[in-house]
Amino acid sequence: MGDEEVKLLGVWASPFSKRAEIALKIKGISYEHIDEDLSKKSSELLRYNPIHKKLPVLLHNGKPICESLVILEYIDETWESGPSILPKDPFSRAMARFWAKFIDDKCIAAMWSIRKRSEGQEKAIEELTEHLKTLENELKGKKFFGGDEIGLVDITANVIALWLGVLLELLGIELLTKEKFPRLCEWVDDYLDNSVIKETLPARKKIKEYLSNVLRT
Amino acid sequence: MGDEEVKLLGVWASPFSKRAEIALKIKGISYEHIDEDLSKKSSELLRYNPIHKKLPVLLHNGKPICESLVILEYIDETWESGPSILPKDPFSRAMARFWAKFIDDKCIAAMWSIRKRSEGQEKAIEELTEHLKTLENELKGKKFFGGDEIGLVDITANVIALWLGVLLELLGIELLTKEKFPRLCEWVDDYLDNSVIKETLPARKKIKEYLSNVLRT
């Protein structure tokens, strides 16, 4: 596989881009990271993801793969030799896909809704609380969602480990606390302490600056 | 595999339930279909899909699998011997997952929006038109989205082959026509003519009655 070309069009502040990076690093794949400018879509992005025009895009020997969860499965199936991102048996794989989709469809939607100080904010906080309770329950008896090692759901949940905490701090909302979510908070600690995660996710301070600007606009 | 128990909690009018049925039939798996009452969620549904409380739910030897796309992948991975629902090579698998997600996230959302005769209807029709153009383009040179045989994307697109046509007719919108979408219309014909699809999807007349009631409420 020495002649392979692996490139990732991504952006440092995006949890979706970071998912792809985490998966490539877990697999030990060398790749070139092309940091896109969020304020101006590059011609590469428009060429390789004409449907959604969104990051990340994985380019493997010139072939583009889009949508972060699709990319994670592609990485797992292409470089089979490395550590697994999805479990092996079909039922556990289905559960991993179910939870990854739950984070994308439910948790992230609720996260975006709490940022607006409107009438809907309270309802969004309630919804997010329910979703976090669901995740808290799913973590019982496990170190990571994937078991002893980080897997598909943990990679997908990077947004909860880093971005959510910063967002709640900026909004002055006390939610993801050790009293309310002891298991989830332990998971956050273990997750951010993992060597691959540590070297891949941006510094909390940078995310705080970034999200603070987003909230102002 | 003679001792297996395969049950599907579904509802006849739902394209999502029908996806799971099509996949089971393509694989030649015997299953018991438990038709749920849409007006009242059963205790089985609440027990087996407590997070979303939605159909379909596949029960395989008592284990529940939820979310129609997750179910399709589960069926393909569990009964490997039958015809494949997803292609074999990782890039083609990624493409199939990309298009299935496109149908779920984009096409179905736009379909639901055109039903309301509000200000937003025109915009929704424009959006849906764009999405159908994208699918028309994807079908070029192929009989089915999956190639010569029906695959993941075709199964996911059952909603376009049947429900969309009926909805457009009821709303008096001329959109999915041979002039505008020659390839997609050919696909609809080939698809509805397939023996598994024919025996699985409800009669057009029944869907028309059903959707006509939905539009009235």
GROMACS .gro file of N, CA, C and O in nm, chain A residues 146-189:
model
  176
  146GLY      N    1  -1.760   0.184   2.247
  146GLY     CA    2  -1.712   0.068   2.174
  146GLY      C    3  -1.661  -0.045   2.263
  146GLY      O    4  -1.610  -0.144   2.212
  147GLY      N    5  -1.669  -0.030   2.394
  147GLY     CA    6  -1.618  -0.131   2.486
  147GLY      C    7  -1.487  -0.084   2.548
  147GLY      O    8  -1.478   0.026   2.601
  148ASP      N    9  -1.382  -0.166   2.538
  148ASP     CA   10  -1.253  -0.128   2.597
  148ASP      C   11  -1.177  -0.028   2.511
  148ASP      O   12  -1.086   0.041   2.558
  149GLU      N   13  -1.211  -0.027   2.381
  149GLU     CA   14  -1.139   0.063   2.290
  149GLU      C   15  -1.237   0.159   2.224
  149GLU      O   16  -1.357   0.134   2.218
  150ILE      N   17  -1.182   0.267   2.171
  150ILE     CA   18  -1.263   0.366   2.100
  150ILE      C   19  -1.311   0.307   1.966
  150ILE      O   20  -1.232   0.250   1.893
  151GLY      N   21  -1.441   0.320   1.941
  151GLY     CA   22  -1.496   0.269   1.816
  151GLY      C   23  -1.583   0.373   1.745
  151GLY      O   24  -1.576   0.493   1.777
  152LEU      N   25  -1.665   0.327   1.652
  152LEU     CA   26  -1.746   0.415   1.569
  152LEU      C   27  -1.825   0.519   1.649
  152LEU      O   28  -1.825   0.638   1.615
  153VAL      N   29  -1.891   0.475   1.756
  153VAL     CA   30  -1.977   0.566   1.832
  153VAL      C   31  -1.894   0.670   1.906
  153VAL      O   32  -1.928   0.789   1.909
  154ASP      N   33  -1.781   0.626   1.962
  154ASP     CA   34  -1.692   0.721   2.031
  154ASP      C   35  -1.638   0.826   1.934
  154ASP      O   36  -1.632   0.945   1.967
  155ILE      N   37  -1.600   0.781   1.815
  155ILE     CA   38  -1.548   0.876   1.716
  155ILE      C   39  -1.657   0.976   1.678
  155ILE      O   40  -1.634   1.097   1.672
  156THR      N   41  -1.777   0.924   1.657
  156THR     CA   42  -1.890   1.011   1.621
  156THR      C   43  -1.921   1.109   1.734
  156THR      O   44  -1.963   1.223   1.710
  157ALA      N   45  -1.901   1.065   1.858
  157ALA     CA   46  -1.937   1.145   1.975
  157ALA      C   47  -1.830   1.247   2.015
  157ALA      O   48  -1.841   1.309   2.121
  158ASN      N   49  -1.727   1.266   1.932
  158ASN     CA   50  -1.624   1.366   1.967
  158ASN      C   51  -1.688   1.502   1.996
  158ASN      O   52  -1.641   1.577   2.080
  159VAL      N   53  -1.798   1.530   1.929
  159VAL     CA   54  -1.869   1.658   1.945
  159VAL      C   55  -1.922   1.674   2.088
  159VAL      O   56  -1.931   1.786   2.140
  160ILE      N   57  -1.955   1.562   2.151
  160ILE     CA   58  -2.005   1.567   2.289
  160ILE      C   59  -1.888   1.580   2.386
  160ILE      O   60  -1.896   1.651   2.487
  161ALA      N   61  -1.778   1.518   2.353
  161ALA     CA   62  -1.661   1.522   2.443
  161ALA      C   63  -1.597   1.660   2.449
  161ALA      O   64  -1.544   1.699   2.553
  162LEU      N   65  -1.598   1.733   2.339
  162LEU     CA   66  -1.528   1.862   2.339
  162LEU      C   67  -1.622   1.980   2.311
  162LEU      O   68  -1.639   2.069   2.394
  163TRP      N   69  -1.684   1.981   2.196
  163TRP     CA   70  -1.762   2.098   2.153
  163TRP      C   71  -1.879   2.128   2.248
  163TRP      O   72  -1.906   2.242   2.280
  164LEU      N   73  -1.949   2.024   2.292
  164LEU     CA   74  -2.067   2.046   2.378
  164LEU      C   75  -2.028   2.113   2.509
  164LEU      O   76  -2.094   2.210   2.552
  165GLY      N   77  -1.920   2.067   2.572
  165GLY     CA   78  -1.877   2.125   2.699
  165GLY      C   79  -1.846   2.274   2.683
  165GLY      O   80  -1.886   2.357   2.767
  166VAL      N   81  -1.777   2.308   2.574
  166VAL     CA   82  -1.741   2.448   2.549
  166VAL      C   83  -1.867   2.531   2.525
  166VAL      O   84  -1.884   2.641   2.580
  167LEU      N   85  -1.958   2.478   2.445
  167LEU     CA   86  -2.082   2.548   2.414
  167LEU      C   87  -2.163   2.577   2.541
  167LEU      O   88  -2.212   2.689   2.562
  168LEU      N   89  -2.175   2.476   2.626
  168LEU     CA   90  -2.250   2.492   2.751
  168LEU      C   91  -2.184   2.598   2.840
  168LEU      O   92  -2.252   2.681   2.901
  169GLU      N   93  -2.052   2.596   2.843
  169GLU     CA   94  -1.979   2.696   2.924
  169GLU      C   95  -2.007   2.838   2.871
  169GLU      O   96  -2.037   2.929   2.948
  170LEU      N   97  -1.998   2.854   2.740
  170LEU     CA   98  -2.020   2.986   2.680
  170LEU      C   99  -2.163   3.036   2.703
  170LEU      O  100  -2.186   3.155   2.717
  171LEU      N  101  -2.257   2.942   2.704
  171LEU     CA  102  -2.398   2.980   2.723
  171LEU      C  103  -2.435   2.990   2.871
  171LEU      O  104  -2.545   3.033   2.905
  172GLY      N  105  -2.343   2.949   2.958
  172GLY     CA  106  -2.372   2.951   3.102
  172GLY      C  107  -2.478   2.850   3.142
  172GLY      O  108  -2.557   2.875   3.234
  173ILE      N  109  -2.481   2.736   3.074
  173ILE     CA  110  -2.578   2.632   3.108
  173ILE      C  111  -2.507   2.518   3.179
  173ILE      O  112  -2.410   2.464   3.127
  174GLU      N  113  -2.554   2.485   3.299
  174GLU     CA  114  -2.495   2.372   3.374
  174GLU      C  115  -2.568   2.245   3.336
  174GLU      O  116  -2.681   2.223   3.378
  175LEU      N  117  -2.507   2.161   3.257
  175LEU     CA  118  -2.580   2.042   3.216
  175LEU      C  119  -2.493   1.915   3.221
  175LEU      O  120  -2.529   1.818   3.287
  176LEU      N  121  -2.379   1.921   3.156
  176LEU     CA  122  -2.294   1.801   3.150
  176LEU      C  123  -2.205   1.797   3.274
  176LEU      O  124  -2.083   1.815   3.265
  177THR      N  125  -2.267   1.775   3.390
  177THR     CA  126  -2.193   1.776   3.516
  177THR      C  127  -2.182   1.634   3.573
  177THR      O  128  -2.261   1.546   3.539
  178LYS      N  129  -2.083   1.617   3.660
  178LYS     CA  130  -2.058   1.486   3.723
  178LYS      C  131  -2.177   1.439   3.806
  178LYS      O  132  -2.200   1.320   3.821
  179GLU      N  133  -2.253   1.536   3.861
  179GLU     CA  134  -2.370   1.500   3.943
  179GLU      C  135  -2.480   1.443   3.854
  179GLU      O  136  -2.542   1.343   3.887
  180LYS      N  137  -2.502   1.508   3.741
  180LYS     CA  138  -2.612   1.466   3.653
  180LYS      C  139  -2.573   1.347   3.564
  180LYS      O  140  -2.654   1.260   3.538
  181PHE      N  141  -2.449   1.348   3.515
  181PHE     CA  142  -2.407   1.245   3.418
  181PHE      C  143  -2.270   1.188   3.455
  181PHE      O  144  -2.171   1.212   3.384
  182PRO      N  145  -2.264   1.112   3.565
  182PRO     CA  146  -2.133   1.061   3.611
  182PRO      C  147  -2.061   0.975   3.507
  182PRO      O  148  -1.941   0.992   3.484
  183ARG      N  149  -2.131   0.885   3.439
  183ARG     CA  150  -2.066   0.795   3.344
  183ARG      C  151  -2.019   0.872   3.221
  183ARG      O  152  -1.909   0.850   3.170
  184LEU      N  153  -2.105   0.961   3.173
  184LEU     CA  154  -2.071   1.038   3.053
  184LEU      C  155  -1.949   1.128   3.081
  184LEU      O  156  -1.861   1.143   2.995
  185CYS      N  157  -1.943   1.185   3.201
  185CYS     CA  158  -1.830   1.271   3.236
  185CYS      C  159  -1.701   1.189   3.247
  185CYS      O  160  -1.593   1.236   3.207
  186GLU      N  161  -1.711   1.068   3.301
  186GLU     CA  162  -1.595   0.979   3.305
  186GLU      C  163  -1.549   0.946   3.163
  186GLU      O  164  -1.430   0.942   3.134
  187TRP      N  165  -1.647   0.919   3.078
  187TRP     CA  166  -1.617   0.890   2.938
  187TRP      C  167  -1.543   1.008   2.873
  187TRP      O  168  -1.444   0.990   2.804
  188VAL      N  169  -1.592   1.130   2.898
  188VAL     CA  170  -1.526   1.249   2.842
  188VAL      C  171  -1.379   1.251   2.885
  188VAL      O  172  -1.289   1.271   2.802
  189ASP      N  173  -1.355   1.228   3.015
  189ASP     CA  174  -1.217   1.230   3.067
  189ASP      C  175  -1.131   1.123   2.999
  189ASP      O  176  -1.020   1.151   2.953
   0.00000   0.00000   0.00000
